[in-house]
Amino acid sequence: MLNNDIENVMISKDEIKAVVKDLSRQIERDYKDKFPIILGLLKGCVPFMADLLKELDFHLEIAFMNVSSYHGGMESSGEVKIEMDLGSPVKDRHVIIAEDIVDSGRTIQSVVELLKYRGAKSVKVVTLMDKPEGRVIDFVPEYIGKTIPKAFVVGYGLDYQERYRNLPYVGTLKPKIYMTEE
Ligand code: PRP
């Protein structure tokens, strides 16, 4: 059913699987003796984080924060708001932030700065997708699954007005989906 609203598949289910495996190997190599906190930024991180965690075979802690910048639409509002803070203290801990996408870079930059201010020993970012053409600030994630062009994508955690997060792949929407809504 959701398939019918998709114009192009940008990252297929199989490709996501391979990318997640590759990222997990890199993270495992760098963190296996460090007992890091993997911090997911809700809600978009959920499918990616769940799949990534299952590939990581070493001790780690998981935590979540809900930081929002889009407020349901297609363009970043430019405002980053902490809706839910993480419960675990990050002082002297290695933190890996898990993101579905880095676009303008505002969300991730503000979270990285906050964690450093709180005394994290190190802060790195793993993102399934990187959209460098969307950047308004200078930010380069350490672990990038796939670099994508400047298009609005949904699926595998990414939403359009809270829908499509449950698609098992990433794709672009047919224009009629967002043009019929006003
Ligand atoms: C999306 C996405 C990233 C952020 C990327 O989250 O999950 O966190 O935007 O955009 P940026 O680099 O331009 O800041 P959103 O704020 O829409 O919340 P959500 O994860 O609940 O969809």
CSV table of C-alpha atoms and ligand atoms in Angstrom, one decimal:
chain,number,residue,atom,x,y,z
A,1,MET,CA,0.0,0.0,0.0
A,2,LEU,CA,2.7,2.6,1.0
A,3,ASN,CA,4.6,1.4,-2.1
A,4,ASN,CA,2.1,3.2,-4.3
A,5,ASP,CA,3.1,6.6,-3.0
A,6,ILE,CA,6.8,6.1,-3.8
A,7,GLU,CA,8.2,7.5,-7.0
A,8,ASN,CA,11.8,6.2,-6.8
A,9,VAL,CA,13.5,3.8,-4.4
A,10,MET,CA,16.8,5.5,-3.4
A,11,ILE,CA,18.2,2.9,-1.0
A,12,SER,CA,16.7,-0.6,-1.3
A,13,LYS,CA,16.2,-3.0,1.6
A,14,ASP,CA,19.2,-5.1,0.5
A,15,GLU,CA,21.4,-2.1,0.2
A,16,ILE,CA,20.5,-0.8,3.6
A,17,LYS,CA,21.3,-4.2,5.0
A,18,ALA,CA,24.8,-4.2,3.4
A,19,VAL,CA,25.4,-0.6,4.5
A,20,VAL,CA,24.4,-1.3,8.1
A,21,LYS,CA,26.8,-4.3,8.2
A,22,ASP,CA,29.6,-2.2,6.9
A,23,LEU,CA,29.0,0.6,9.4
A,24,SER,CA,28.8,-1.8,12.3
A,25,ARG,CA,32.1,-3.4,11.4
A,26,GLN,CA,33.8,0.0,11.5
A,27,ILE,CA,32.2,0.9,14.8
A,28,GLU,CA,33.1,-2.4,16.3
A,29,ARG,CA,36.7,-2.0,15.3
A,30,ASP,CA,36.9,1.4,16.9
A,31,TYR,CA,34.8,0.9,20.0
A,32,LYS,CA,34.9,-2.7,21.1
A,33,ASP,CA,36.9,-2.0,24.3
A,34,LYS,CA,35.3,1.4,25.1
A,35,PHE,CA,31.8,0.6,26.4
A,36,PRO,CA,30.3,3.5,24.5
A,37,ILE,CA,26.8,5.0,24.7
A,38,ILE,CA,25.0,4.7,21.4
A,39,LEU,CA,22.6,7.6,21.4
A,40,GLY,CA,19.7,7.5,19.0
A,41,LEU,CA,18.0,10.7,18.0
A,42,LEU,CA,14.3,10.0,17.9
A,43,LYS,CA,12.2,9.3,16.1
A,44,GLY,CA,14.0,8.9,12.8
A,45,CYS,CA,16.8,6.7,14.2
A,46,VAL,CA,14.5,3.8,15.2
A,47,PRO,CA,14.8,1.3,12.3
A,48,PHE,CA,18.5,2.2,11.7
A,49,MET,CA,19.5,2.0,15.3
A,50,ALA,CA,17.6,-1.3,15.9
A,51,ASP,CA,19.4,-2.9,12.9
A,52,LEU,CA,22.8,-1.5,13.8
A,53,LEU,CA,22.6,-2.6,17.4
A,54,LYS,CA,21.9,-6.2,16.4
A,55,GLU,CA,25.2,-6.2,14.4
A,56,LEU,CA,27.4,-4.9,17.2
A,57,ASP,CA,28.9,-7.7,19.2
A,58,PHE,CA,30.5,-5.9,22.2
A,59,HIS,CA,29.4,-4.2,25.4
A,60,LEU,CA,27.6,-0.9,24.9
A,61,GLU,CA,24.8,1.2,26.5
A,62,ILE,CA,21.9,2.6,24.5
A,63,ALA,CA,20.2,5.9,25.1
A,64,PHE,CA,17.8,8.2,23.3
A,65,MET,CA,17.1,11.9,22.9
A,66,ASN,CA,14.3,13.5,21.0
A,67,VAL,CA,15.5,16.6,19.2
A,68,SER,CA,13.3,18.1,16.6
A,69,SER,CA,13.8,20.5,13.8
A,70,TYR,CA,11.4,19.8,11.0
A,71,HIS,CA,8.1,19.8,12.8
A,72,GLY,CA,6.4,17.5,10.3
A,73,GLY,CA,7.0,19.5,7.0
A,74,MET,CA,9.6,19.2,4.2
A,75,GLU,CA,11.9,22.0,5.1
A,76,SER,CA,14.0,22.4,8.3
A,77,SER,CA,12.5,25.1,10.5
A,78,GLY,CA,16.0,26.1,11.5
A,79,GLU,CA,15.1,25.7,15.2
A,80,VAL,CA,16.4,22.8,17.2
A,81,LYS,CA,14.3,21.9,20.2
A,82,ILE,CA,15.0,19.2,22.9
A,83,GLU,CA,11.7,17.4,23.4
A,84,MET,CA,13.2,14.6,25.5
A,85,ASP,CA,16.7,14.6,27.1
A,86,LEU,CA,18.7,11.4,27.6
A,87,GLY,CA,18.7,9.8,31.0
A,88,SER,CA,22.3,8.5,31.2
A,89,PRO,CA,25.1,10.8,32.3
A,90,VAL,CA,27.6,11.2,29.5
A,91,LYS,CA,30.5,12.6,31.5
A,92,ASP,CA,33.7,10.8,30.7
A,93,ARG,CA,31.9,8.4,28.3
A,94,HIS,CA,32.5,7.8,24.6
A,95,VAL,CA,29.2,8.6,22.8
A,96,ILE,CA,28.2,7.6,19.2
A,97,ILE,CA,25.2,9.5,18.0
A,98,ALA,CA,23.0,7.5,15.6
A,99,GLU,CA,21.1,9.5,13.0
A,100,ASP,CA,19.0,8.5,10.0
A,101,ILE,CA,20.1,11.6,8.1
A,102,VAL,CA,22.3,14.6,8.3
A,103,ASP,CA,20.9,17.4,6.2
A,104,SER,CA,21.5,21.0,7.2
A,105,GLY,CA,23.6,19.7,10.0
A,106,ARG,CA,21.9,21.9,12.6
A,107,THR,CA,20.4,19.0,14.7
A,108,ILE,CA,23.6,17.0,15.0
A,109,GLN,CA,25.8,20.0,15.6
A,110,SER,CA,23.6,21.2,18.5
A,111,VAL,CA,23.6,17.7,20.1
A,112,VAL,CA,27.4,17.2,19.6
A,113,GLU,CA,28.0,20.6,21.3
A,114,LEU,CA,25.7,19.8,24.2
A,115,LEU,CA,27.3,16.4,24.8
A,116,LYS,CA,30.8,17.9,24.8
A,117,TYR,CA,29.6,20.7,27.1
A,118,ARG,CA,28.4,17.9,29.5
A,119,GLY,CA,31.8,16.3,29.5
A,120,ALA,CA,31.7,13.4,27.1
A,121,LYS,CA,35.1,11.9,26.5
A,122,SER,CA,34.4,11.7,22.8
A,123,VAL,CA,31.5,12.3,20.5
A,124,LYS,CA,31.2,10.8,17.0
A,125,VAL,CA,28.3,10.5,14.6
A,126,VAL,CA,27.1,7.5,12.6
A,127,THR,CA,24.4,8.4,10.0
A,128,LEU,CA,22.8,6.1,7.5
A,129,MET,CA,22.4,9.0,5.0
A,130,ASP,CA,24.4,12.1,4.5
A,131,LYS,CA,23.0,14.9,2.3
A,132,PRO,CA,26.0,17.3,2.0
A,133,GLU,CA,24.2,19.6,-0.4
A,134,GLY,CA,21.7,20.5,2.3
A,135,ARG,CA,24.4,21.8,4.7
A,136,VAL,CA,24.1,25.3,6.2
A,137,ILE,CA,26.9,24.7,8.6
A,138,ASP,CA,30.2,22.9,8.3
A,139,PHE,CA,29.7,19.4,9.7
A,140,VAL,CA,31.1,16.0,8.6
A,141,PRO,CA,29.9,12.8,10.3
A,142,GLU,CA,32.6,10.3,11.1
A,143,TYR,CA,30.6,7.2,9.8
A,144,ILE,CA,28.5,7.7,6.7
A,145,GLY,CA,26.4,4.9,5.3
A,146,LYS,CA,25.4,6.6,2.0
A,147,THR,CA,25.7,10.0,0.5
A,148,ILE,CA,22.5,11.1,-1.2
A,149,PRO,CA,21.5,14.0,-3.5
A,150,LYS,CA,19.3,16.9,-2.4
A,151,ALA,CA,15.9,15.3,-2.6
A,152,PHE,CA,13.2,14.9,0.0
A,153,VAL,CA,13.2,11.2,1.1
A,154,VAL,CA,11.0,9.1,3.3
A,155,GLY,CA,11.1,5.6,4.8
A,156,TYR,CA,13.3,3.6,7.1
A,157,GLY,CA,12.6,6.2,9.9
A,158,LEU,CA,12.2,9.3,7.8
A,159,ASP,CA,8.7,10.8,7.6
A,160,TYR,CA,6.4,13.1,5.7
A,161,GLN,CA,3.9,14.5,8.2
A,162,GLU,CA,4.7,11.5,10.5
A,163,ARG,CA,3.9,8.9,7.8
A,164,TYR,CA,6.1,6.5,5.9
A,165,ARG,CA,8.6,5.9,8.7
A,166,ASN,CA,7.7,2.2,8.6
A,167,LEU,CA,8.7,1.7,4.9
A,168,PRO,CA,11.6,-0.8,4.9
A,169,TYR,CA,13.5,1.2,2.3
A,170,VAL,CA,14.2,4.9,1.5
A,171,GLY,CA,12.6,6.6,-1.5
A,172,THR,CA,11.2,9.8,-2.9
A,173,LEU,CA,7.4,10.5,-2.7
A,174,LYS,CA,5.3,11.0,-5.8
A,175,PRO,CA,4.7,14.8,-6.1
A,176,LYS,CA,0.9,14.3,-6.0
A,177,ILE,CA,1.2,13.2,-2.3
A,178,TYR,CA,2.5,16.6,-1.1
A,179,MET,CA,0.8,18.7,-3.8
A,180,THR,CA,-2.7,17.6,-2.9
A,181,GLU,CA,-2.3,18.7,0.7
A,182,GLU,CA,-2.6,22.3,1.6
B,1,PRP,C1,15.3,14.8,11.1
B,1,PRP,C2,16.3,13.7,11.0
B,1,PRP,C3,17.5,14.4,11.7
B,1,PRP,C4,17.4,15.8,11.2
B,1,PRP,C5,18.3,16.1,10.1
B,1,PRP,O1,14.7,14.8,12.3
B,1,PRP,O2,15.9,12.6,11.7
B,1,PRP,O3,17.5,14.3,13.1
B,1,PRP,O4,16.0,16.0,10.8
B,1,PRP,O5,18.1,17.4,9.6
B,1,PRP,P1,19.2,18.6,9.8
B,1,PRP,O6,20.6,18.1,9.5
B,1,PRP,O7,18.7,19.6,8.8
B,1,PRP,O8,19.1,19.1,11.2
B,1,PRP,P2,13.3,15.6,12.7
B,1,PRP,O9,13.7,16.9,13.4
B,1,PRP,O10,12.4,15.7,11.5
B,1,PRP,O11,12.7,14.6,13.7
B,1,PRP,P3,12.2,13.1,13.6
B,1,PRP,O12,13.5,12.3,13.7
B,1,PRP,O13,11.3,12.8,14.7
B,1,PRP,O14,11.6,12.9,12.2
